[in-house]
Coordinates of C-alpha atoms and ligand atoms in Angstrom, one line a residue:
X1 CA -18.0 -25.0 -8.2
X2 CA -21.2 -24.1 -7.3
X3 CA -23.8 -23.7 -9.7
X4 CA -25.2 -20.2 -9.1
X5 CA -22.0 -19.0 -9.0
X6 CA -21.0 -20.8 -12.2
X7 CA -24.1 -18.6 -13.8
X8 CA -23.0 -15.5 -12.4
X9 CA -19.8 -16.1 -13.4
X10 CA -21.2 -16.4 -17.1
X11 CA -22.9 -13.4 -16.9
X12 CA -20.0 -11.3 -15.7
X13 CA -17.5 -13.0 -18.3
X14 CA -20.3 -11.9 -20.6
X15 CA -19.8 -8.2 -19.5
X16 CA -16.1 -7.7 -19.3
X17 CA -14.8 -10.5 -22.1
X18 CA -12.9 -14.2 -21.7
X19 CA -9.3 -11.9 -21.3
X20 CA -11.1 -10.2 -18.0
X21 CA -12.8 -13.4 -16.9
X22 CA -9.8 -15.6 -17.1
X23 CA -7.7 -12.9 -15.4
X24 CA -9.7 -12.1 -12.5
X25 CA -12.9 -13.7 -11.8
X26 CA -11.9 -17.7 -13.0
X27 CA -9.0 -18.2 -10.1
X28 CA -11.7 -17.1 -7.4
X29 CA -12.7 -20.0 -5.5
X30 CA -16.5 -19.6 -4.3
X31 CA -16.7 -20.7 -0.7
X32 CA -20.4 -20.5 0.3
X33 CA -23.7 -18.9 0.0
X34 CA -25.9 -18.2 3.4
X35 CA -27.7 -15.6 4.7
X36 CA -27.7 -13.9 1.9
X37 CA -23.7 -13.4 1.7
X38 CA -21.4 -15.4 -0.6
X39 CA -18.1 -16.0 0.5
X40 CA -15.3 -15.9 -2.4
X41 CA -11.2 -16.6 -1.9
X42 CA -8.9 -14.7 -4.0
X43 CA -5.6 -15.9 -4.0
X44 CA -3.9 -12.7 -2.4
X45 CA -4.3 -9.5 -1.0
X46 CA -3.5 -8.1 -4.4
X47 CA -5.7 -9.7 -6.2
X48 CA -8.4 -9.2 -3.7
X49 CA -8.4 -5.2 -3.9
X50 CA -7.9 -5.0 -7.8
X51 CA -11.2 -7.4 -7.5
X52 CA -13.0 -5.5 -5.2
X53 CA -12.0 -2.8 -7.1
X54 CA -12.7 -3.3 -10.7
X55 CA -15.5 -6.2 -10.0
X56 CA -16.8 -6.5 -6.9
X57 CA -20.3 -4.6 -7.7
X58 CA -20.7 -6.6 -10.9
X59 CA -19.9 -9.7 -9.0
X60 CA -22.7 -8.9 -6.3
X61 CA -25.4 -7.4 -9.1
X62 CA -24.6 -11.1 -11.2
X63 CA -24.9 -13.0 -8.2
X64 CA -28.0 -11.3 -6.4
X65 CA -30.0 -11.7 -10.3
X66 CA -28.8 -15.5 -10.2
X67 CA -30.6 -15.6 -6.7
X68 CA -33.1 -13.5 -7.1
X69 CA -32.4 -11.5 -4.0
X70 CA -29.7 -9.0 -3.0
X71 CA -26.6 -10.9 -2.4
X72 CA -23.7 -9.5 -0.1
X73 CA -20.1 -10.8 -1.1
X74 CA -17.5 -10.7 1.5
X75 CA -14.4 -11.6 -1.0
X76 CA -11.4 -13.4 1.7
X77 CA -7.7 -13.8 0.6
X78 CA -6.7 -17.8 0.7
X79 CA -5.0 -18.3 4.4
X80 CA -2.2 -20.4 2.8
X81 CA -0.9 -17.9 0.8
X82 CA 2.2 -16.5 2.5
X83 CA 1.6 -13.1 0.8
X84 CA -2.1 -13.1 1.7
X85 CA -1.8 -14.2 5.1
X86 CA 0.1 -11.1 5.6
X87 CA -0.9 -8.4 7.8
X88 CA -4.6 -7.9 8.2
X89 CA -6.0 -10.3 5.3
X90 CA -7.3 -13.4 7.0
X91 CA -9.4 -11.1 9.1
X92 CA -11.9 -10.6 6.4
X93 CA -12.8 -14.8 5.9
X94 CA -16.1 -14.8 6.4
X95 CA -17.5 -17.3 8.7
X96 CA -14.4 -19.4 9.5
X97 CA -14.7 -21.0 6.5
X98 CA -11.2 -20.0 5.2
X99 CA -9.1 -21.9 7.6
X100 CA -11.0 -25.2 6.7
X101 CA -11.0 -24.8 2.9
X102 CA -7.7 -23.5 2.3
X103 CA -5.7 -27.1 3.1
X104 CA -7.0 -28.1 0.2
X105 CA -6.9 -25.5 -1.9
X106 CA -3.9 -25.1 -3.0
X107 CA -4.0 -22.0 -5.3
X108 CA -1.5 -20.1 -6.8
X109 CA -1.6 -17.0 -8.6
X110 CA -2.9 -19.4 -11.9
X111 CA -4.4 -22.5 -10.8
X112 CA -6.4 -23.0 -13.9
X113 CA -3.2 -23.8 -15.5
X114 CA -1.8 -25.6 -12.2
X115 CA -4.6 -27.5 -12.1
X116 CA -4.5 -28.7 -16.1
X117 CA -0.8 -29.7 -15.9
X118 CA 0.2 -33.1 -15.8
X119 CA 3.6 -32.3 -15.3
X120 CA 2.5 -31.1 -12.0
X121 CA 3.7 -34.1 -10.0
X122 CA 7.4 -33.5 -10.8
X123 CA 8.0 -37.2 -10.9
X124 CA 6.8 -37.0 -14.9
X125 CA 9.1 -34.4 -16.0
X126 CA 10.8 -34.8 -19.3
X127 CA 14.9 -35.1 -18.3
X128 CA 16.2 -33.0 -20.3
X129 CA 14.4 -29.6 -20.0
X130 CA 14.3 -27.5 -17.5
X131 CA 13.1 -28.7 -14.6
X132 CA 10.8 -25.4 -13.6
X133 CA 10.0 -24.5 -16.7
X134 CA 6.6 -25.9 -16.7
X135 CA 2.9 -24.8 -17.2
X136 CA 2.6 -24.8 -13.5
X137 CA 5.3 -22.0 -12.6
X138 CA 3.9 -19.9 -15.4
X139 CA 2.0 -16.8 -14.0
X140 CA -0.2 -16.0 -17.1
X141 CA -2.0 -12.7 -17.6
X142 CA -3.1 -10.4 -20.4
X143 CA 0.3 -10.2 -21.8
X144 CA 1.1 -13.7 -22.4
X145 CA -2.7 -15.4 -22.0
X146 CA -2.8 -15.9 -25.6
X147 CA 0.2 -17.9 -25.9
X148 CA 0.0 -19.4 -22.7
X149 CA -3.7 -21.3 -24.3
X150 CA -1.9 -21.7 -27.5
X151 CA 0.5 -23.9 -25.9
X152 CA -1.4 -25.6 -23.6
X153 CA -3.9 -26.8 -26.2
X154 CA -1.0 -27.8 -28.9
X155 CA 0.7 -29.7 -25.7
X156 CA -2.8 -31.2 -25.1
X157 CA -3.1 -32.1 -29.4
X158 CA 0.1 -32.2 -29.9
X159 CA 0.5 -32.2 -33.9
X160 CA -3.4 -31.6 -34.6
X161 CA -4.2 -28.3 -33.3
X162 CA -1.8 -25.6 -34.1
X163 CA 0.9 -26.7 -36.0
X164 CA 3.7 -25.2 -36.2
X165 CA 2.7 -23.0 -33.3
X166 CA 4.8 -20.1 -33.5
X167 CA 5.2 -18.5 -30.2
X168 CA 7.1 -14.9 -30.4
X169 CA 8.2 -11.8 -28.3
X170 CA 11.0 -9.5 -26.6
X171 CA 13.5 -10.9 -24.4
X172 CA 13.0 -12.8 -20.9
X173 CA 9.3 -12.7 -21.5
X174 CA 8.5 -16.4 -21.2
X175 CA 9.0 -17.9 -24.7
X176 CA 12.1 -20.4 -23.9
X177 CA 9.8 -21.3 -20.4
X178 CA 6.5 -21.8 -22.2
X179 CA 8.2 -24.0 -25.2
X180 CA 9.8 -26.2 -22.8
X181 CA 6.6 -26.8 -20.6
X182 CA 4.6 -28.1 -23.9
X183 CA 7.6 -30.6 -24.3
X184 CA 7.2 -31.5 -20.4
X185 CA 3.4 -31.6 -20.6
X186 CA 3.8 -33.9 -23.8
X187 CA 6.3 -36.2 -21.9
X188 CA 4.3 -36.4 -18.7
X189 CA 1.4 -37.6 -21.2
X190 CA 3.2 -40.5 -21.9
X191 CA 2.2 -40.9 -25.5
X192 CA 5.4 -39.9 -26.9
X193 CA 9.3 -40.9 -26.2
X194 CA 11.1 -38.7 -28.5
X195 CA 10.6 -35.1 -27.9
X196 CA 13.0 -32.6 -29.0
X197 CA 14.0 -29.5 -27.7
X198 CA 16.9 -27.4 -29.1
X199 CA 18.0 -23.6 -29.7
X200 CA 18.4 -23.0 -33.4
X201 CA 21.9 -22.0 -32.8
X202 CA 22.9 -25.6 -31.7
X203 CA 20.6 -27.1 -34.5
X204 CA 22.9 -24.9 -36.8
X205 CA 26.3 -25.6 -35.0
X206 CA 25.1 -29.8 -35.8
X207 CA 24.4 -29.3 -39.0
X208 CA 27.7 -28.1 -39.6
X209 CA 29.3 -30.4 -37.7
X210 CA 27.7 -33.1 -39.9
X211 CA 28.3 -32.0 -42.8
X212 CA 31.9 -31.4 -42.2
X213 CA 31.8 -34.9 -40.9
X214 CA 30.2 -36.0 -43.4
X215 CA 27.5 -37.4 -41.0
X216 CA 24.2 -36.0 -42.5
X217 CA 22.3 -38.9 -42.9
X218 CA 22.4 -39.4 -39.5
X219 CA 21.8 -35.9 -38.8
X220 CA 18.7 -35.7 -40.9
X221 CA 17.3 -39.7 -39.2
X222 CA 18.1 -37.6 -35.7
X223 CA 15.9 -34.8 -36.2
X224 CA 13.2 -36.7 -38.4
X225 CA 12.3 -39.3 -36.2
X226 CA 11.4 -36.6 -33.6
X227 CA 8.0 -36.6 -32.0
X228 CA 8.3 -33.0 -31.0
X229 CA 10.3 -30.7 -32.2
X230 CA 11.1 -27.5 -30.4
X231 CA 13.5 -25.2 -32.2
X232 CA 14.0 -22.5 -29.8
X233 CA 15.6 -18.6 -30.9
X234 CA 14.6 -19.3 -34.5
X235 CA 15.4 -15.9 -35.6
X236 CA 19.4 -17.0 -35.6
X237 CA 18.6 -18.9 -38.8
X238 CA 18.3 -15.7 -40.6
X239 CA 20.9 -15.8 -43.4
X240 CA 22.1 -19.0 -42.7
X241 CA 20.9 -20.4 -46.3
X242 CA 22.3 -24.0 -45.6
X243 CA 20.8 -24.2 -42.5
X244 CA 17.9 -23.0 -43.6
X245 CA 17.6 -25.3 -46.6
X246 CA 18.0 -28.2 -44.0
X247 CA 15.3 -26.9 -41.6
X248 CA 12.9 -26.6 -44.8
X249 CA 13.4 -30.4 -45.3
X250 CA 13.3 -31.3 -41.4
X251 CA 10.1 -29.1 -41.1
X252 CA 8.4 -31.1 -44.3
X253 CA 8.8 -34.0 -43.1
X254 CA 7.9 -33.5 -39.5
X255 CA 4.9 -32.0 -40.5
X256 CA 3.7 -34.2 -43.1
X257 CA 3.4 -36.4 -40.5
X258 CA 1.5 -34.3 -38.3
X259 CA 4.5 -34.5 -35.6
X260 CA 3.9 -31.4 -33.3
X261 CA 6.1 -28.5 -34.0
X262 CA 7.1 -25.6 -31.9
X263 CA 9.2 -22.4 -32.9
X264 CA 9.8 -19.4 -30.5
X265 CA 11.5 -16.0 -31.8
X266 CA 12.0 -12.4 -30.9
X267 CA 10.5 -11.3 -34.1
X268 CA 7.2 -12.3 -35.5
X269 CA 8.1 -14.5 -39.1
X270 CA 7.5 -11.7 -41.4
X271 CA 10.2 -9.7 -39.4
X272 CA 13.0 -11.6 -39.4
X273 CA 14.9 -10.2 -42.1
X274 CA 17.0 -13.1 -44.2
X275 CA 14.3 -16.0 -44.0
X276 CA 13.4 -17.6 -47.3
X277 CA 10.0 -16.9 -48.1
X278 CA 9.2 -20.2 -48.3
X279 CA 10.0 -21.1 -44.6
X280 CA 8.8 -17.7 -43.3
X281 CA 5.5 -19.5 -45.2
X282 CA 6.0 -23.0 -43.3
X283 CA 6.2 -20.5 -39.5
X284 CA 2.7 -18.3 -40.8
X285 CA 1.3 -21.8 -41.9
X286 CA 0.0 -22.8 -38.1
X287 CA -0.7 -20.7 -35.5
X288 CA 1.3 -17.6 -34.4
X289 CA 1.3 -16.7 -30.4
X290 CA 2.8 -13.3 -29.5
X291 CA 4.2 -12.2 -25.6
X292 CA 4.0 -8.6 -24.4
X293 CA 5.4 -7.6 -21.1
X294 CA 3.6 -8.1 -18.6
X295 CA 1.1 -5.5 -16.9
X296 CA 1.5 -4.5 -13.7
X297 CA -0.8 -6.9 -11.9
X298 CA 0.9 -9.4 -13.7
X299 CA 4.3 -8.6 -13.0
X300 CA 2.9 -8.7 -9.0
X301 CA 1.5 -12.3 -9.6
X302 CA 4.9 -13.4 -10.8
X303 CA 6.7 -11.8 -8.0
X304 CA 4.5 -13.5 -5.6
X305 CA 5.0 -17.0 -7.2
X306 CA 8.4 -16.7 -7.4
X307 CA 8.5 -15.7 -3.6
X308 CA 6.4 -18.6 -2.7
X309 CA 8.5 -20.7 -5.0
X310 CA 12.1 -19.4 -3.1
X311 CA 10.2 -19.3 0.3
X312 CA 10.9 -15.9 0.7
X313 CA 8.2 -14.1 2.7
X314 CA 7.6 -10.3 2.5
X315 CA 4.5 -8.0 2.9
X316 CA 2.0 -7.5 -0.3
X317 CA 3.3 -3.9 -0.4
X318 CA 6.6 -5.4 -1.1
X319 CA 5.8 -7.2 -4.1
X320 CA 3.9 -4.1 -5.9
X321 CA 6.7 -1.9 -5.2
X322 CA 8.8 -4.3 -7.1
X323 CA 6.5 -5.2 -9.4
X324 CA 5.9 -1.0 -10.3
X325 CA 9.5 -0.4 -9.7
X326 CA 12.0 -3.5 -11.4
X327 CA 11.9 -4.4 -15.0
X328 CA 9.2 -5.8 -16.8
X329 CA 11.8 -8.6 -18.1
X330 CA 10.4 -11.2 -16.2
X331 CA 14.2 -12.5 -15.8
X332 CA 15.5 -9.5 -14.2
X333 CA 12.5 -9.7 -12.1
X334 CA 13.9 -13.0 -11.2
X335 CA 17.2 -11.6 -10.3
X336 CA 15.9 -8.9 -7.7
X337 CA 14.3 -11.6 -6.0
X338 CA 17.3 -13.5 -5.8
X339 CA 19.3 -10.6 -4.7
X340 CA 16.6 -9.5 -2.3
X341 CA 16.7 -13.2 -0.4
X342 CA 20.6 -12.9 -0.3
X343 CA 20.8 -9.8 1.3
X344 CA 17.9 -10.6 3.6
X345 CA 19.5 -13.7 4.7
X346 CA 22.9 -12.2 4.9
X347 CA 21.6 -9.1 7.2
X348 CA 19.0 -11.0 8.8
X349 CA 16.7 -7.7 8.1
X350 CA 12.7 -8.3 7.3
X351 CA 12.4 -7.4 3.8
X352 CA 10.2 -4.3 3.9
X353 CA 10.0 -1.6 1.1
X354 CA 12.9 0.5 2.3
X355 CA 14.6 -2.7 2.4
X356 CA 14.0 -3.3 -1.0
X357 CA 14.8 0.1 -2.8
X358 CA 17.9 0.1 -0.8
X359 CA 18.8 -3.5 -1.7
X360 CA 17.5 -2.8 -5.3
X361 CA 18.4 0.4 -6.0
X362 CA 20.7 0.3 -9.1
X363 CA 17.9 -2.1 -10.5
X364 CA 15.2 0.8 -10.8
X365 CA 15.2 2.4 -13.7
X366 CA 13.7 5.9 -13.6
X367 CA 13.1 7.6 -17.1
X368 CA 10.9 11.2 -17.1
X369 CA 10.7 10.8 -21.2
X370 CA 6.6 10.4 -22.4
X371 CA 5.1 7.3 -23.6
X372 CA 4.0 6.9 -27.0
X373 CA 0.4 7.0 -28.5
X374 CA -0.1 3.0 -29.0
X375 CA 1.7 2.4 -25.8
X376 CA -1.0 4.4 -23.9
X377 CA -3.5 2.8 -26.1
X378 CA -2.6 -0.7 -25.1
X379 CA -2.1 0.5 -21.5
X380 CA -6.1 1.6 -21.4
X381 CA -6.9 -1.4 -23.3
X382 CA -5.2 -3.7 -20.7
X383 CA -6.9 -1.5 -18.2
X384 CA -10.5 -2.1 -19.3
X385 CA -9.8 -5.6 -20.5
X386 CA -10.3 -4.8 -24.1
X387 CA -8.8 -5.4 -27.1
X388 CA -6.3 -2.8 -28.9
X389 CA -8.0 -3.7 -32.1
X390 CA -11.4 -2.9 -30.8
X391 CA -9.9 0.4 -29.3
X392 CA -9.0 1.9 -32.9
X393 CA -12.3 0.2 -34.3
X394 CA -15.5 1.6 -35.3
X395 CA -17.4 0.0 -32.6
X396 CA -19.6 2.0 -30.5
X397 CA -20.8 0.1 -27.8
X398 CA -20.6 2.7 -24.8
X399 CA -17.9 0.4 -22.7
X400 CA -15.9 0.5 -25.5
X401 CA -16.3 4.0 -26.7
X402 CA -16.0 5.1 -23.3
X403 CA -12.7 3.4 -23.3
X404 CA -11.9 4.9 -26.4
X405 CA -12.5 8.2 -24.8
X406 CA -10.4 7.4 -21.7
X407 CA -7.3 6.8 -24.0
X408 CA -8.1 9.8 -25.9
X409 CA -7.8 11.7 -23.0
X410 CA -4.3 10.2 -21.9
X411 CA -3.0 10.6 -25.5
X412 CA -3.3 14.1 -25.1
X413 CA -2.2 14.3 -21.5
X414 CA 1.3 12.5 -21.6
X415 CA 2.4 13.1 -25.2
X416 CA 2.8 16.2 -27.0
X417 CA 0.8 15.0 -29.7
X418 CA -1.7 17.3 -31.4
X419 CA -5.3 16.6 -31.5
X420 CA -5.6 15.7 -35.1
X421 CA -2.4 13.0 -35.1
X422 CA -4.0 11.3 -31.8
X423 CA -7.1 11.2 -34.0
X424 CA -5.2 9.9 -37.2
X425 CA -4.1 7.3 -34.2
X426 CA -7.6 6.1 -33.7
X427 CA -9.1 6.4 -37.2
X428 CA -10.7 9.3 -36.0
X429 CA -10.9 13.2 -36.5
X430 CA -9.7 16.0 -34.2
X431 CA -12.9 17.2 -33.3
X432 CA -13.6 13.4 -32.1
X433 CA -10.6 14.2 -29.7
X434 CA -11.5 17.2 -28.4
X435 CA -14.7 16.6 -27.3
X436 CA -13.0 13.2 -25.6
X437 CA -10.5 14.9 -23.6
X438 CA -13.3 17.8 -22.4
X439 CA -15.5 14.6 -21.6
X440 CA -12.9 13.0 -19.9
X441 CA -11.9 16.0 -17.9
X442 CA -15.1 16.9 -16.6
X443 CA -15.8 13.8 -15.1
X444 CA -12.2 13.7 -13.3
X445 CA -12.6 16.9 -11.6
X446 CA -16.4 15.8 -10.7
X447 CA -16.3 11.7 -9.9
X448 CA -12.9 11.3 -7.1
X449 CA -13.3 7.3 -7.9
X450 CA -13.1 7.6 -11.6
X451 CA -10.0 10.1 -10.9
X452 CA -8.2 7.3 -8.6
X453 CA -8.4 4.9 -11.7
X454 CA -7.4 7.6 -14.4
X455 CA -4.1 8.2 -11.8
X456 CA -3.7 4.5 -11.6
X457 CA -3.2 4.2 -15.8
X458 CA -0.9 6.8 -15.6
X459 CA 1.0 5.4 -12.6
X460 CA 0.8 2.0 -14.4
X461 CA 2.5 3.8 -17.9
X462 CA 5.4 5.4 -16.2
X463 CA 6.5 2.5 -14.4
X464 CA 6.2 0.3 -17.8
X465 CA 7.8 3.3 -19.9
X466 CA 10.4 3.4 -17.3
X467 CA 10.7 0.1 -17.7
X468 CA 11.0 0.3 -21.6
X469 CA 13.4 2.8 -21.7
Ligands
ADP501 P1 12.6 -15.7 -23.2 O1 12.9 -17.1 -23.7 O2 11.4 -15.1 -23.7 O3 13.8 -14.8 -23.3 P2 12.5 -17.1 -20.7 O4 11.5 -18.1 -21.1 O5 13.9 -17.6 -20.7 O6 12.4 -15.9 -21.6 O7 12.1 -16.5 -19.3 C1 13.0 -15.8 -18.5 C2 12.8 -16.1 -17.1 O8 11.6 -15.5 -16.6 C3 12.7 -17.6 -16.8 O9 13.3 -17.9 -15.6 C4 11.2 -17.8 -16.7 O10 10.9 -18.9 -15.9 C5 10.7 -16.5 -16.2 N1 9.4 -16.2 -16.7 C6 9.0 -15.5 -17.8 N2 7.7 -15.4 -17.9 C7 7.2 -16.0 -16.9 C8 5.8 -16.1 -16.4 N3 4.8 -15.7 -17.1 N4 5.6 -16.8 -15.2 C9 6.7 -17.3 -14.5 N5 7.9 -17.1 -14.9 C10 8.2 -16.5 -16.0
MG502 MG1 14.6 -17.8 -24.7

């Protein structure tokens, strides 16, 4: 990358946080510099406009102090994307340079992660898991960036960084994928044989199969000489006491010799009534990875992998309607796709939108009920690219109060909660509130811009409440 970009790109991570930076301004690709215009690739169309958006005057302001004179950026959508080279896109590559740059490119919505992934080749895939479920084919986001790093880094160290790493969250989020793509990762490393991967239910259907067999020592030499050990759906040892008690002894000794653990769960340890303490202790002891659903630009970035993945070209438009419209279980999102190329094929119809809410239609769910307080709060939070935590904080930087404000605002908008409970909500009083929501008012009737993105929240909270419901 170049190296006034690479400083601009510091200063703008130092503005809107690593989440922000990772998310939007890390899978640009910087092109050129001349004349006093940079050229910058985003992978799609989509991601272009949330860029140019949300960043594209920080970008110029970091880039033209870097320089030390004004510096236009003309932001292009990468030419092999099937998604991006729809419709108008290419037209906006500055300079030809697009064509040229793009064989090589090879971007996907991620390709930090791409990019890191030994697995990559496909030859070095580990037999036995899923083929596609690697760090590759994972779209990450806000929602699952956390555990997407945890895993990478324990796949990377496998025993010495975060051990066990607990990764949890609801259902068809990513957990079983992300688990598997350490164990792929680990085997394409080639420093270890024996890697493990199991759903606790069959680890508990073995166990009793042993016993009754009377074939535990062999059970116990199976598990124990394990590498890696991935224990998927962990919550289905709650009240199992004998399986537990044999997962306590497994765990031990796995981790007393630093052999890489990995546990996913619906539940976080501490809610998964009918563990022992002492093992709910053993899951807190490492490091603990939770997965939300995905946010809406998210949930487009999967839709467009997966579409590249199946080959199944559509327009941009296409993608966000499904992405605003369809679940935010990433597996259902799966299953529209599928059921989109079907009927596609099967009608030989382009796919358009129509196309797609027709084809779709008992998929949509459509719920006029109100979200709650935190959901609006994390909504805003994922907006801004801030933290919930810092949200409900005393912190009073002005991005972050502003923020603050902004969700304030909402709160009171969508829900029918009184001043004073949204203010219990943020550790704060009524009159805090008030003043907020007159604040935030104002400058929506005044500032048309700022009203777009207020709308876009809101847009952005029905579909995901709909989605919830
Ligand atoms: P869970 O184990 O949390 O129920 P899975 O790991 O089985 O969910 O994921 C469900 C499906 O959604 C899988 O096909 C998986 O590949 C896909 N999926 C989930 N999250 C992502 C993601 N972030 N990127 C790409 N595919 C995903
Ligand atoms: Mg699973």
């Amino acid at each position: 990358m170049n190296g006034v970009w690479q400083k601009a790109a510091d200063r703008i991570r130092d503005v809107i946080g690593q989440v922000g930076y990772e998310a939007w301004i890390k899978p640009l690709n910087f092109i050129s510099l001349e004349n006093q215009t940079a050229t910058i690739e985003a992978p799609n169309k989509f991601f272009r406009d949330i860029v140019v958006e949300r960043y594209l005057l920080l970008m110029s302001n970091s880039l033209s102090q870097e320089v030390g004179e004004p510096v236009e950026i003309k932001l292009a959508v990468c030419a092999r994307s099937p998604l991006g080279a729809n419709g108008s896109t290419n037209g906006h590559s500055a300079n030809g340079h697009s064509n040229g740059h793009a064989a090589g490119a090879l971007k996907n919505p991620r390709p930090a992660s791409a990019l890191a992934d030994p697995a990559d080749a496909r030859k070095t895939l580990h037999p036995q898991l899923i083929p596609r479920y690697t760090f590759a084919e994972f779209v990450v986001g806000s929602s699952n960036q956390f555990a997407h790093a945890a895993a990478l880094a324990a796949a990377n160290q496998p025993g010495e960084k975060y051990n066990p790493l607990f990764i949890y969250g609801g259902v068809g989020l990513g957990k079983t994928h992300l688990a598997t793509a350490i164990g792929h990762h680990i085997w394409a490393a080639g420093n270890y044989q024996r890697i493990l991967f199991m759903p606790a239910e069959v680890f508990m259907n073995e166990l009793i199969g042993s016993l009754r067999r009377d074939r535990m020592a062999e059970f116990k030499e199976r598990f124990r000489r394990a590498d890696v050990l991935i224990l998927d759906d962990v919550q289905f040892l709650a009240g199992r006491e004998r399986t537990q008690e044999e997962f306590f002894h497994t765990f031990n000794s796995l981790h007393a010799e630093r052999h890489q653990i990995v546990l996913t769960s619906d539940k976080a340890p501490r809610d998964i009534n009918g563990l022992e303490e002492r093992l709910r202790n053993r899951f807190e002891s490492g490091l603990i990875a939770d997965i939300a659903p995905p946010d809406l630009e998210t949930r487009v970035a999967i839709v467009q992998k997966k579409a590249d993945l199946e080959h199944l070209v559509f327009p941009a438009e296409v993608a966000l309607w499904i992405a605003q419209n369809v679940s935010s279980n990433v597996r259902e999102i799966e299953g529209s796709l599928t059921r989109l190329s079907a009927l596609a094929s099967i009608s030989r119809k382009p796919i358009t939108v129509d196309f797609a809410r027709e084809a779709l239609r008992d998929m949509i769910r459509t719920n006029d009920s109100k979200p709650d307080i935190e959901t609006i709060q994390r909504a805003v939070g994922d907006f801004f690219h801030i933290r919930l935590a810092d949200l409900k904080s005393k912190k009073r930087t002005q991005h972050i109060a502003f923020c603050r404000q902004v969700a304030m605002y909402l709160c009171r908008k969508l829900t029918n909660a009184s001043f004073p409970s949204i203010g219990d909500a943020f550790g704060r009083d009524h009159s805090t509130v008030i003043h907020a929501y007159n604040l935030i008012h104002a400058r929506i009737t005044s500032d048309s811009a700022f009203r777009f993105s207020i709308e876009k929240i809101e847009r952005g909270l029905k579909t995901q409440h709909a989605n919830a419901a």
